[in-house]
Coordinates of C-alpha atoms in Angstrom, one line a residue:
Chain I
X213 CA -19.1 23.0 21.7
X214 CA -15.3 23.0 22.2
X215 CA -13.7 25.4 24.6
X216 CA -10.1 26.1 25.5
X217 CA -9.7 27.8 28.9
X218 CA -6.4 29.5 29.6
X219 CA -4.5 26.8 27.7
X220 CA -0.8 27.0 27.9
X221 CA 1.9 24.9 26.3
X222 CA 5.6 24.8 27.3
X223 CA 8.4 23.0 25.5
X224 CA 11.2 23.3 28.0
X225 CA 11.9 27.0 28.4
X226 CA 9.8 27.9 25.4
X227 CA 6.2 29.0 25.9
X228 CA 4.5 28.1 22.7
X229 CA 1.1 29.1 24.0
X230 CA 0.2 31.3 26.9
X231 CA -3.2 31.3 28.5
X232 CA -5.3 31.0 25.3
X233 CA -9.1 31.0 25.5
X234 CA -11.1 29.9 22.5
X235 CA -14.7 29.0 21.9
X236 CA -15.9 27.0 18.9
X237 CA -19.6 26.6 18.0
X238 CA -21.3 24.2 15.5
X239 CA -21.6 25.5 12.0
X240 CA -18.9 28.1 12.5
X241 CA -15.8 28.7 10.4
X242 CA -12.9 30.1 12.4
X243 CA -9.8 31.3 10.7
X244 CA -6.7 30.9 12.8
X245 CA -3.9 33.2 11.7
X246 CA -0.4 34.1 12.9
X247 CA 3.2 34.2 11.8
X248 CA 5.4 31.1 11.7
X249 CA 6.1 30.1 15.3
X250 CA 3.1 32.0 16.7
X251 CA 1.6 28.8 18.1
X252 CA -1.0 27.8 15.4
X253 CA 0.3 24.3 14.9
X254 CA 0.6 23.8 18.6
X255 CA -3.0 24.8 19.1
X256 CA -4.1 22.5 16.3
X257 CA -2.2 19.6 17.9
X258 CA -3.8 20.2 21.3
X259 CA -7.3 20.2 19.8
X260 CA -6.4 17.1 17.7
X261 CA -5.2 15.3 20.9
X262 CA -1.5 15.1 19.8
X263 CA -0.3 17.3 22.6
X264 CA -1.7 17.6 26.2
X265 CA -1.6 21.2 27.3
X266 CA 0.8 22.0 30.2
X267 CA -1.7 24.3 31.8
X268 CA -5.4 25.2 31.4
X269 CA -8.1 22.9 30.2
X270 CA -9.9 21.7 27.1
X271 CA -13.7 21.4 27.4
X272 CA -16.1 19.5 25.2
X273 CA -19.8 20.2 25.7
X274 CA -18.8 22.0 28.9
X275 CA -17.0 19.0 30.4
X276 CA -13.2 19.0 30.8
X277 CA -11.6 16.3 28.7
X278 CA -8.1 15.0 28.2
X279 CA -7.7 14.3 24.5
X280 CA -5.6 11.7 22.7
X281 CA -5.6 11.3 18.9
X282 CA -8.0 8.4 19.3
X283 CA -10.4 10.0 21.8
X284 CA -10.4 13.2 19.8
X285 CA -11.7 11.1 16.9
X286 CA -14.3 9.5 19.1
X287 CA -15.4 12.9 20.2
X288 CA -15.9 13.9 16.5
X289 CA -12.7 15.9 15.9
X290 CA -10.9 15.1 12.7
X291 CA -7.8 16.8 11.4
X292 CA -6.7 17.2 7.7
X293 CA -3.0 17.8 7.6
X294 CA -1.1 19.9 5.1
X295 CA 0.6 17.0 3.4
X296 CA -2.8 15.3 3.0
X297 CA -1.6 11.8 3.6
X298 CA -3.1 10.1 0.6
X299 CA -2.1 7.0 -1.4
X300 CA -1.5 8.2 -4.9
X301 CA -1.7 4.7 -6.3
X302 CA -5.3 4.1 -5.0
X303 CA -8.6 5.4 -6.1
X304 CA -10.4 8.2 -4.4
X305 CA -12.9 5.8 -2.9
X306 CA -10.1 3.5 -1.6
X307 CA -8.4 6.5 0.0
X308 CA -11.7 7.7 1.6
X309 CA -12.1 4.3 3.2
X310 CA -8.5 3.5 3.9
X311 CA -8.3 1.6 7.2
X312 CA -12.1 1.6 7.4
X313 CA -13.0 -0.5 4.4
X314 CA -16.5 -1.7 4.0
X315 CA -16.9 -5.4 3.4
X316 CA -19.8 -7.7 2.7
X317 CA -20.0 -11.5 3.3
X318 CA -19.8 -13.6 0.2
X319 CA -22.2 -16.6 0.6
X320 CA -22.7 -15.4 4.1
X321 CA -19.2 -16.3 5.3
X322 CA -16.2 -15.0 3.3
X323 CA -15.6 -11.3 4.0
X324 CA -14.8 -9.4 0.7
X325 CA -14.4 -5.7 0.1
X326 CA -17.7 -4.0 -0.9
X327 CA -16.4 -1.9 -3.7
X328 CA -19.8 -0.8 -4.9
X329 CA -20.8 0.4 -1.4
X330 CA -17.6 2.3 -0.9
X331 CA -17.9 4.0 -4.4
X332 CA -21.5 4.9 -3.7
X333 CA -20.8 6.4 -0.3
X334 CA -17.7 8.3 -1.6
X335 CA -19.8 9.7 -4.5
X336 CA -22.4 10.9 -2.0
X337 CA -19.7 12.6 0.1
X338 CA -18.2 14.3 -3.0
X339 CA -21.6 15.5 -4.0
X340 CA -22.2 16.9 -0.5
X341 CA -18.9 18.7 -0.7
X342 CA -19.8 20.1 -4.1
X343 CA -16.7 18.5 -5.7
X344 CA -16.4 17.0 -9.1
X345 CA -14.1 14.2 -7.8
X346 CA -15.0 10.8 -9.2
X347 CA -14.7 7.8 -6.8
X348 CA -13.0 5.5 -9.1
X349 CA -10.3 7.9 -10.3
X350 CA -6.8 7.4 -9.1
X351 CA -5.5 10.1 -6.8
X352 CA -2.3 10.3 -8.8
X353 CA -4.3 11.9 -11.7
X354 CA -6.1 14.4 -9.5
X355 CA -5.8 18.2 -9.1
X356 CA -4.8 19.7 -5.8
X357 CA -8.4 20.7 -5.2
X358 CA -9.7 17.2 -5.8
X359 CA -7.1 15.8 -3.4
X360 CA -8.3 18.2 -0.8
X361 CA -11.8 16.9 -1.4
X362 CA -10.6 13.3 -1.0
X363 CA -8.9 14.2 2.3
X364 CA -11.9 16.1 3.6
X365 CA -14.3 13.3 2.5
X366 CA -12.2 10.8 4.4
X367 CA -12.4 13.0 7.5
X368 CA -16.2 13.5 6.9
X369 CA -16.7 9.8 6.8
X370 CA -17.1 9.6 10.6
X371 CA -19.5 12.7 10.5
X372 CA -17.3 14.8 12.7
X373 CA -18.5 17.9 14.5
X374 CA -15.2 19.7 14.3
X375 CA -12.7 19.7 11.4
X376 CA -9.2 21.0 11.7
X377 CA -7.8 22.1 8.3
X378 CA -4.1 22.8 8.2
X379 CA -3.2 25.1 5.3
X380 CA -5.7 23.5 2.9
X381 CA -5.0 26.1 0.2
X382 CA -1.2 26.1 0.3
X383 CA 0.5 25.1 -2.9
X384 CA -2.6 24.8 -5.2
X385 CA -3.8 26.9 -8.1
X386 CA -6.2 29.8 -7.9
X387 CA -9.1 27.8 -9.4
X388 CA -8.5 24.9 -7.0
X389 CA -8.4 27.4 -4.1
X390 CA -11.9 28.4 -5.0
X391 CA -12.9 24.7 -5.0
X392 CA -11.5 24.2 -1.5
X393 CA -13.3 27.3 -0.1
X394 CA -16.5 25.9 -1.6
X395 CA -15.8 22.6 0.3
X396 CA -15.4 24.6 3.5
X397 CA -18.7 26.4 2.9
X398 CA -20.4 23.0 2.3
X399 CA -19.1 21.8 5.7
X400 CA -20.5 24.9 7.5
X401 CA -23.9 24.3 5.8
X402 CA -24.0 20.9 7.4
X403 CA -23.4 22.3 10.8
X404 CA -19.7 21.2 11.0
X405 CA -17.4 23.6 12.8
X406 CA -14.2 24.3 10.9
X407 CA -11.0 25.6 12.4
X408 CA -9.0 26.8 9.4
X409 CA -5.3 27.4 9.7
X410 CA -4.1 29.6 6.9
X411 CA -1.5 32.0 5.8
X412 CA -3.7 33.4 3.1
X413 CA -5.6 36.4 4.3
X414 CA -8.0 36.4 1.3
X415 CA -9.1 32.8 2.0
X416 CA -9.8 33.5 5.7
X417 CA -11.8 36.7 4.8
X418 CA -13.6 34.8 2.1
X419 CA -15.0 31.9 4.2
X420 CA -14.4 32.5 7.9
X421 CA -17.0 33.9 10.3
X422 CA -14.4 34.8 12.8
X423 CA -10.7 35.4 12.8
X424 CA -8.4 34.5 15.7
X425 CA -4.9 35.9 15.6
X426 CA -2.0 34.4 17.6
X427 CA 1.3 36.3 18.2
X428 CA 4.1 34.7 20.1
X429 CA 1.8 32.2 21.8
X430 CA -0.8 34.8 22.9
X431 CA -4.2 35.4 21.4
X432 CA -4.2 39.0 20.3
X433 CA -7.5 39.1 18.4
X434 CA -10.8 37.1 18.2
X435 CA -13.5 38.9 16.3
X436 CA -16.0 38.6 13.5
X437 CA -14.4 38.9 10.1
X438 CA -17.1 41.6 9.2
X439 CA -15.7 43.7 12.1
X440 CA -12.1 43.4 11.0
X441 CA -10.1 43.9 7.8
X442 CA -7.1 42.2 6.2
X443 CA -5.1 45.3 7.0
X444 CA -5.9 45.1 10.7
X445 CA -5.1 41.4 10.8
X446 CA -1.8 41.9 9.1
X447 CA -1.0 44.6 11.7
X448 CA -2.0 42.2 14.5
X449 CA 0.1 39.4 13.1
X450 CA 3.2 41.5 12.7
X451 CA 2.7 43.4 16.0
X452 CA 2.1 46.8 14.5
X453 CA -1.1 46.7 16.5
X454 CA -0.8 45.1 20.0
X455 CA -4.3 43.7 20.3
X456 CA -7.8 44.2 19.0
Chain J
X160 CA -7.5 -4.7 -7.6
X161 CA -8.0 -1.5 -9.6
X162 CA -4.4 -1.1 -10.7
X163 CA -4.7 -4.4 -12.5
X164 CA -7.6 -3.3 -14.6
X165 CA -6.1 0.1 -15.3
X166 CA -2.6 -1.1 -15.9
X167 CA -2.6 -3.0 -19.1
X168 CA 0.9 -4.3 -18.5
X169 CA -0.2 -7.9 -17.7
X170 CA -2.2 -7.8 -20.9
X171 CA 0.8 -6.5 -22.9
X172 CA 2.9 -9.3 -21.5
X173 CA 0.3 -11.9 -22.4
X174 CA 0.1 -10.5 -26.0
X175 CA 3.9 -10.7 -26.1
X176 CA 3.8 -14.3 -25.0
X177 CA 1.2 -15.1 -27.7
X178 CA 3.2 -13.3 -30.4
X179 CA 6.5 -14.9 -29.4
X180 CA 4.8 -18.3 -29.3
X181 CA 3.3 -17.7 -32.8
X182 CA 6.6 -16.7 -34.3
X183 CA 8.4 -19.7 -32.6
X184 CA 5.8 -22.2 -33.9
X185 CA 6.6 -21.0 -37.4
X186 CA 10.4 -21.0 -37.2
X187 CA 10.9 -24.0 -35.0
X188 CA 9.2 -27.3 -35.6
X189 CA 9.7 -28.8 -32.1
X190 CA 8.3 -25.7 -30.4
X191 CA 4.6 -26.4 -30.9
X192 CA 5.0 -30.1 -30.1
X193 CA 2.8 -31.3 -27.2
X194 CA 5.9 -32.3 -25.2
X195 CA 7.6 -28.9 -25.5
X196 CA 4.4 -27.0 -24.5
X197 CA 4.0 -29.4 -21.6
X198 CA 7.6 -28.8 -20.4
X199 CA 7.5 -25.0 -20.8
X200 CA 4.2 -24.7 -18.9
X201 CA 5.5 -27.0 -16.1
X202 CA 8.8 -25.1 -15.8
X203 CA 7.1 -21.7 -15.4
X204 CA 4.6 -23.1 -13.0
X205 CA 7.3 -23.4 -10.3
X206 CA 8.5 -19.9 -10.9
X207 CA 5.0 -18.4 -11.3
X208 CA 3.9 -19.8 -8.0
X209 CA 6.7 -18.1 -6.1
X210 CA 6.3 -14.9 -8.2
X211 CA 2.7 -14.5 -6.8
X212 CA 4.1 -14.1 -3.3
X213 CA 7.0 -11.9 -4.6
X214 CA 4.4 -9.7 -6.2
X215 CA 2.7 -9.0 -2.9
X216 CA 6.1 -8.2 -1.3
X217 CA 7.1 -5.9 -4.1
X218 CA 3.6 -4.2 -3.9
X219 CA 4.5 -3.1 -0.4
X220 CA 7.6 -1.5 -1.7
X221 CA 9.8 -4.4 -0.5
X222 CA 11.7 -7.2 -2.1
X223 CA 12.3 -10.8 -1.2
X224 CA 15.7 -12.0 -2.4
X225 CA 15.6 -15.1 -0.2
X226 CA 13.0 -17.2 -2.1
X227 CA 15.5 -19.3 -4.0
X228 CA 17.3 -20.3 -0.8
X229 CA 14.0 -20.9 1.0
X230 CA 13.1 -23.3 -1.8
X231 CA 16.4 -25.1 -1.2
X232 CA 15.9 -25.4 2.5
X233 CA 12.3 -26.4 2.3
X234 CA 13.1 -29.0 -0.4
X235 CA 15.9 -30.5 1.6
X236 CA 13.9 -30.7 4.8
X237 CA 10.9 -32.2 3.1
X238 CA 13.2 -34.7 1.4
X239 CA 14.9 -35.7 4.6
X240 CA 11.7 -36.1 6.5
X241 CA 10.3 -38.3 3.7
X242 CA 13.5 -40.3 3.6
X243 CA 13.2 -41.0 7.3
X244 CA 9.9 -42.9 6.5
X245 CA 7.4 -40.2 7.4
X246 CA 4.3 -39.6 5.4
X247 CA 4.1 -36.8 2.8
X248 CA 1.7 -34.7 4.9
X249 CA 4.2 -34.6 7.8
X250 CA 7.2 -34.0 5.4
X251 CA 5.4 -31.2 3.6
X252 CA 4.4 -29.6 7.0
X253 CA 8.1 -29.7 8.0
X254 CA 9.2 -28.1 4.8
X255 CA 6.5 -25.4 4.9
X256 CA 7.2 -24.9 8.6
X257 CA 10.9 -24.0 7.7
X258 CA 9.7 -21.7 5.0
X259 CA 7.2 -20.1 7.5
X260 CA 10.0 -19.4 10.0
X261 CA 12.2 -17.9 7.3
X262 CA 9.3 -15.6 6.2
X263 CA 8.5 -14.8 9.8
X264 CA 12.1 -13.7 10.4
X265 CA 12.2 -11.6 7.2
X266 CA 8.8 -10.0 8.0
X267 CA 9.5 -9.3 11.6
X268 CA 12.9 -7.6 10.8
X269 CA 11.4 -5.6 7.9
X270 CA 8.0 -4.8 9.4
X271 CA 8.7 -4.3 13.1
X272 CA 12.4 -3.3 13.2
X273 CA 12.1 -1.4 9.9
X274 CA 15.3 -2.8 8.5
X275 CA 15.9 -2.6 4.8
X276 CA 14.1 -5.5 2.9
X277 CA 17.0 -5.7 0.5
X278 CA 19.6 -6.3 3.3
X279 CA 17.4 -8.6 5.4
X280 CA 16.4 -10.9 2.6
X281 CA 19.9 -10.9 1.2
X282 CA 21.1 -12.1 4.6
X283 CA 18.3 -14.8 4.6
X284 CA 19.4 -15.8 1.1
X285 CA 22.8 -16.8 2.5
X286 CA 21.5 -18.2 5.8
X287 CA 18.8 -20.5 4.3
X288 CA 21.2 -21.8 1.7
X289 CA 23.8 -22.5 4.3
X290 CA 21.3 -24.3 6.5
X291 CA 20.3 -26.4 3.5
X292 CA 23.9 -27.4 3.1
X293 CA 24.4 -28.1 6.8
X294 CA 21.2 -30.2 7.1
X295 CA 21.8 -32.2 4.0
X296 CA 25.5 -32.5 4.6
X297 CA 25.9 -31.7 0.9
X298 CA 24.3 -35.0 -0.1
X299 CA 21.7 -35.6 -2.7
X300 CA 18.5 -37.1 -1.4
X301 CA 16.6 -39.4 -3.7
X302 CA 15.1 -41.9 -1.3
X303 CA 11.7 -40.4 -0.5
X304 CA 10.5 -43.3 1.7
X305 CA 7.1 -45.1 1.6
X306 CA 5.3 -42.0 0.1
X307 CA 7.7 -41.7 -2.8
X308 CA 5.1 -42.6 -5.4
X309 CA 2.8 -39.9 -4.0
X310 CA 5.5 -37.2 -4.1
X311 CA 6.5 -38.1 -7.6
X312 CA 2.9 -38.1 -8.7
X313 CA 2.2 -34.7 -7.1
X314 CA 5.0 -32.8 -8.7
X315 CA 5.7 -34.9 -11.7
X316 CA 2.3 -36.2 -12.7
X317 CA -0.3 -34.8 -15.1
X318 CA -4.0 -34.3 -15.2
X319 CA -6.1 -33.7 -18.3
X320 CA -2.9 -33.1 -20.3
X321 CA -1.4 -30.5 -18.1
X322 CA 1.3 -31.0 -15.5
X323 CA 0.0 -30.9 -11.9
X324 CA 2.1 -27.9 -11.0
X325 CA 0.4 -26.0 -13.8
X326 CA -3.0 -26.8 -12.3
X327 CA -1.9 -25.7 -8.9
X328 CA -0.5 -22.5 -10.4
X329 CA -3.9 -21.8 -12.1
X330 CA -5.8 -22.3 -8.9
X331 CA -3.3 -20.2 -7.0
X332 CA -3.3 -17.4 -9.6
X333 CA -7.1 -17.2 -9.5
X334 CA -7.1 -17.2 -5.8
X335 CA -4.4 -14.5 -5.7
X336 CA -6.3 -12.4 -8.2
X337 CA -9.4 -12.6 -6.1
X338 CA -7.3 -11.8 -3.0
X339 CA -5.8 -8.7 -4.7
X340 CA -9.3 -7.5 -5.7
X341 CA -11.4 -8.4 -2.7
X342 CA -9.4 -8.7 0.5
X343 CA -8.8 -5.9 2.9
X344 CA -5.3 -7.1 3.5
X345 CA -4.4 -6.8 -0.2
X346 CA -5.9 -3.3 -0.2
X347 CA -3.6 -2.5 2.7
X348 CA -0.6 -4.1 0.9
X349 CA -1.1 -1.7 -2.0
X350 CA -1.7 1.3 0.3
X351 CA 1.6 0.6 2.2
X352 CA 3.4 0.5 -1.1
X353 CA 1.7 3.8 -2.2
X354 CA 2.2 5.9 1.0
X355 CA 3.4 4.0 4.0
X356 CA 3.1 7.0 6.3
X357 CA -0.5 7.9 5.4
X358 CA -1.5 4.3 5.7
X359 CA -0.1 4.3 9.2
X360 CA -2.0 7.5 10.0
X361 CA -5.2 5.9 8.7
X362 CA -4.8 3.3 11.4
X363 CA -3.6 0.3 9.3
X364 CA -1.2 -2.0 11.2
X365 CA 1.6 -1.5 8.7
X366 CA 4.1 -3.8 10.4
X367 CA 1.7 -6.7 10.4
X368 CA 0.8 -6.2 6.8
X369 CA 4.5 -6.4 5.9
X370 CA 5.1 -9.4 8.1
X371 CA 2.2 -11.2 6.3
X372 CA 3.5 -10.7 2.8
X373 CA 7.0 -12.0 3.6
X374 CA 5.4 -15.1 5.3
X375 CA 3.2 -15.6 2.2
X376 CA 6.2 -15.2 -0.1
X377 CA 8.2 -17.8 1.8
X378 CA 5.3 -20.3 2.1
X379 CA 4.8 -20.2 -1.7
X380 CA 8.5 -20.8 -2.2
X381 CA 8.3 -23.8 0.1
X382 CA 5.2 -25.1 -1.7
X383 CA 6.9 -24.7 -5.0
X384 CA 10.0 -26.6 -3.7
X385 CA 7.8 -29.5 -2.6
X386 CA 6.3 -29.8 -6.1
X387 CA 9.7 -29.5 -7.6
X388 CA 11.3 -32.4 -5.7
X389 CA 8.4 -34.5 -7.0
X390 CA 9.2 -33.5 -10.5
X391 CA 13.0 -34.0 -10.2
X392 CA 12.7 -37.2 -8.1
X393 CA 15.6 -36.0 -6.0
X394 CA 16.7 -33.0 -4.1
X395 CA 20.1 -31.3 -3.6
X396 CA 20.9 -28.2 -1.5
X397 CA 21.3 -26.3 -4.8
X398 CA 17.5 -26.5 -5.4
X399 CA 16.2 -23.1 -6.4
X400 CA 19.7 -21.5 -6.7
X401 CA 19.4 -18.3 -8.6
X402 CA 15.7 -18.6 -8.8
X403 CA 15.2 -15.3 -7.0
X404 CA 16.3 -13.5 -10.1
X405 CA 13.7 -15.3 -12.3
X406 CA 11.0 -14.8 -9.7
X407 CA 11.7 -11.1 -9.3
X408 CA 11.9 -10.7 -13.1
X409 CA 8.5 -12.4 -13.5
X410 CA 6.9 -10.1 -11.0
X411 CA 8.5 -7.0 -12.4
X412 CA 7.8 -7.8 -16.0
X413 CA 4.2 -8.6 -15.0
X414 CA 3.8 -5.0 -13.8
X415 CA 4.8 -5.1 -10.1
X416 CA 6.3 -1.7 -9.4
X417 CA 9.6 -2.0 -7.5
X418 CA 8.7 1.4 -5.9
X419 CA 5.6 -0.3 -4.4
X420 CA 1.9 0.2 -4.8
X421 CA 1.3 -1.8 -8.0
X422 CA 1.1 -5.4 -8.9
X423 CA -1.3 -8.2 -9.8
X424 CA -1.6 -11.9 -9.9
X425 CA -2.1 -12.3 -13.7
X426 CA 0.9 -10.1 -14.3
X427 CA 3.2 -12.4 -12.2
X428 CA 2.0 -15.5 -14.1
X429 CA 2.3 -13.8 -17.5
X430 CA 5.8 -12.6 -16.5
X431 CA 6.9 -16.1 -15.5
X432 CA 5.5 -17.4 -18.8
X433 CA 7.3 -14.9 -20.9
X434 CA 10.7 -15.6 -19.2
X435 CA 10.3 -19.3 -19.6
X436 CA 9.2 -18.9 -23.2
X437 CA 12.3 -16.7 -23.9
X438 CA 14.5 -19.3 -22.3
X439 CA 12.9 -22.1 -24.3
X440 CA 13.1 -20.2 -27.6
X441 CA 16.8 -19.5 -27.1
X442 CA 17.4 -23.2 -26.5
X443 CA 15.4 -24.2 -29.6
X444 CA 17.1 -21.6 -31.7
X445 CA 20.4 -23.1 -30.7
X446 CA 21.7 -20.2 -28.7
X447 CA 24.3 -21.2 -26.2
X448 CA 22.5 -21.7 -22.7
X449 CA 25.3 -19.6 -21.2
X450 CA 23.4 -16.6 -22.6
X451 CA 20.3 -17.2 -20.6
X452 CA 21.4 -15.2 -17.6
X453 CA 22.1 -12.2 -19.8
X454 CA 18.5 -12.4 -21.2
X455 CA 16.8 -12.9 -17.9
X456 CA 18.8 -10.1 -16.2
X457 CA 18.4 -7.9 -19.2
X458 CA 14.7 -8.4 -19.2
X459 CA 14.4 -7.0 -15.7
X460 CA 16.3 -3.9 -16.7
X461 CA 14.2 -3.4 -19.8
X462 CA 11.0 -3.9 -17.8
X463 CA 12.1 -1.1 -15.5
X464 CA 13.0 1.1 -18.4
X465 CA 9.5 0.6 -19.9
X466 CA 8.0 1.4 -16.5
X467 CA 10.0 4.6 -16.3
X468 CA 8.9 5.6 -19.8
X469 CA 5.2 4.9 -19.0
X470 CA 5.4 6.8 -15.7
X471 CA 7.2 9.7 -17.4
X472 CA 4.5 10.0 -20.0
X473 CA 1.8 9.7 -17.4
X474 CA 3.1 12.6 -15.3
X475 CA 3.5 14.7 -18.5
X476 CA 0.0 13.9 -19.6

């Protein structure tokens, strides 16, 4: 579905990414790992359309594309960022539909918010994601796992093909981590491809089909999680093993 | 909007109003008289109307300190145009037009240039009052031309036992309540106050949302001023002086959160009612009117303390 071909990114004299190839297929969860500064965020931002690569190309369905944040969305790529970007004072449903509110016409003319439809659709999304989040609850009162569910449901609203999750399990409790991993499995079951950026080895090995390791802007590993081990990946991240 | 239903603050304020009214009618004979009730309700109608707009501004996390001065400018302009023999419709359009320009300036500076709402509207407080002085040449205007009867009837008249401004406030409050609950713009207003950055990321035109609330706030101030000159039968450039404090106090007491993201129409009206009731009670109880500022100002601070306590217990729970 999405392919990166010898993608490179230079910021002045700094080479954040060097000739990275990556293939993503529908219904696949790919864990993207690497130390701070290895190029994970740069790669994510290229796929989300925030950065245009300085060399190489991005292909969608075998055609080269130049992504912008808007066109990435139109192509079905949605990113969920670490800080989640939710409005604490609004309900889960209001957050899911923020900026894309559903309305109906009162007496055929006056546009009014269709609260019932938005709650119903959010409830469906939460059920799909296997989350216990209730649409009318305020985000302020939610757990970290429920917040993730809201952010993911918002991204799911447009039925994306590829979801980019940036550190979804950072700073939440163990039980909530299990919830978030369940959300990711739910996405895979629906044929969505997930690119999961994470520092947590156990999470990547729990849900990812494949693990990609970046070190100093180069891809040093790209293999099925079943053929690898946390020890090997740790060694790849730190440079104890050159490549695998 | 959700926050109105979940936040019982407007309800608490209404209960306080009812309780205070109950106590006052026992201890003070003139309080429950038809005349006094009529006066109190009319007085808070002018403030309540402006507080509705202020609530929208505060819900975005902003503040509009210029409303009192905008009232002064709109009142003077309307009075002058009336005095020059023009019909009320034209005069009102001129007054509201000035208010619109003030709001547009506030909103553009806050929304698009991202200047601090406090500083921008504090500047406008001074500019609009000064313009009112310049235009009126510091003279009182009491000749309202051929439409004088109409102006006096609009702001000073009554209908079914209630002052006309009270009816207008009721209509405006119901409209504002529906607006808060059902309009996309109001949803965005609350979202901006909740998390401006995430609202921008969600594709909401944040600057335009802010511009709109400052324009609304100014327009309501202008409308209130037009009603007020009809009630007073004259206008000076001091019209609305110091009203920003009462307006902001009404909104805040009614549950508008100065940090943004919360506020509702009924809260603003209930807050305005409570403040006017306190003022009236103090007068009837023979407290020196010099004390009024202390009570109004103190009530803002108390409302913020109550909010802090509620919020604190909410995070703890």
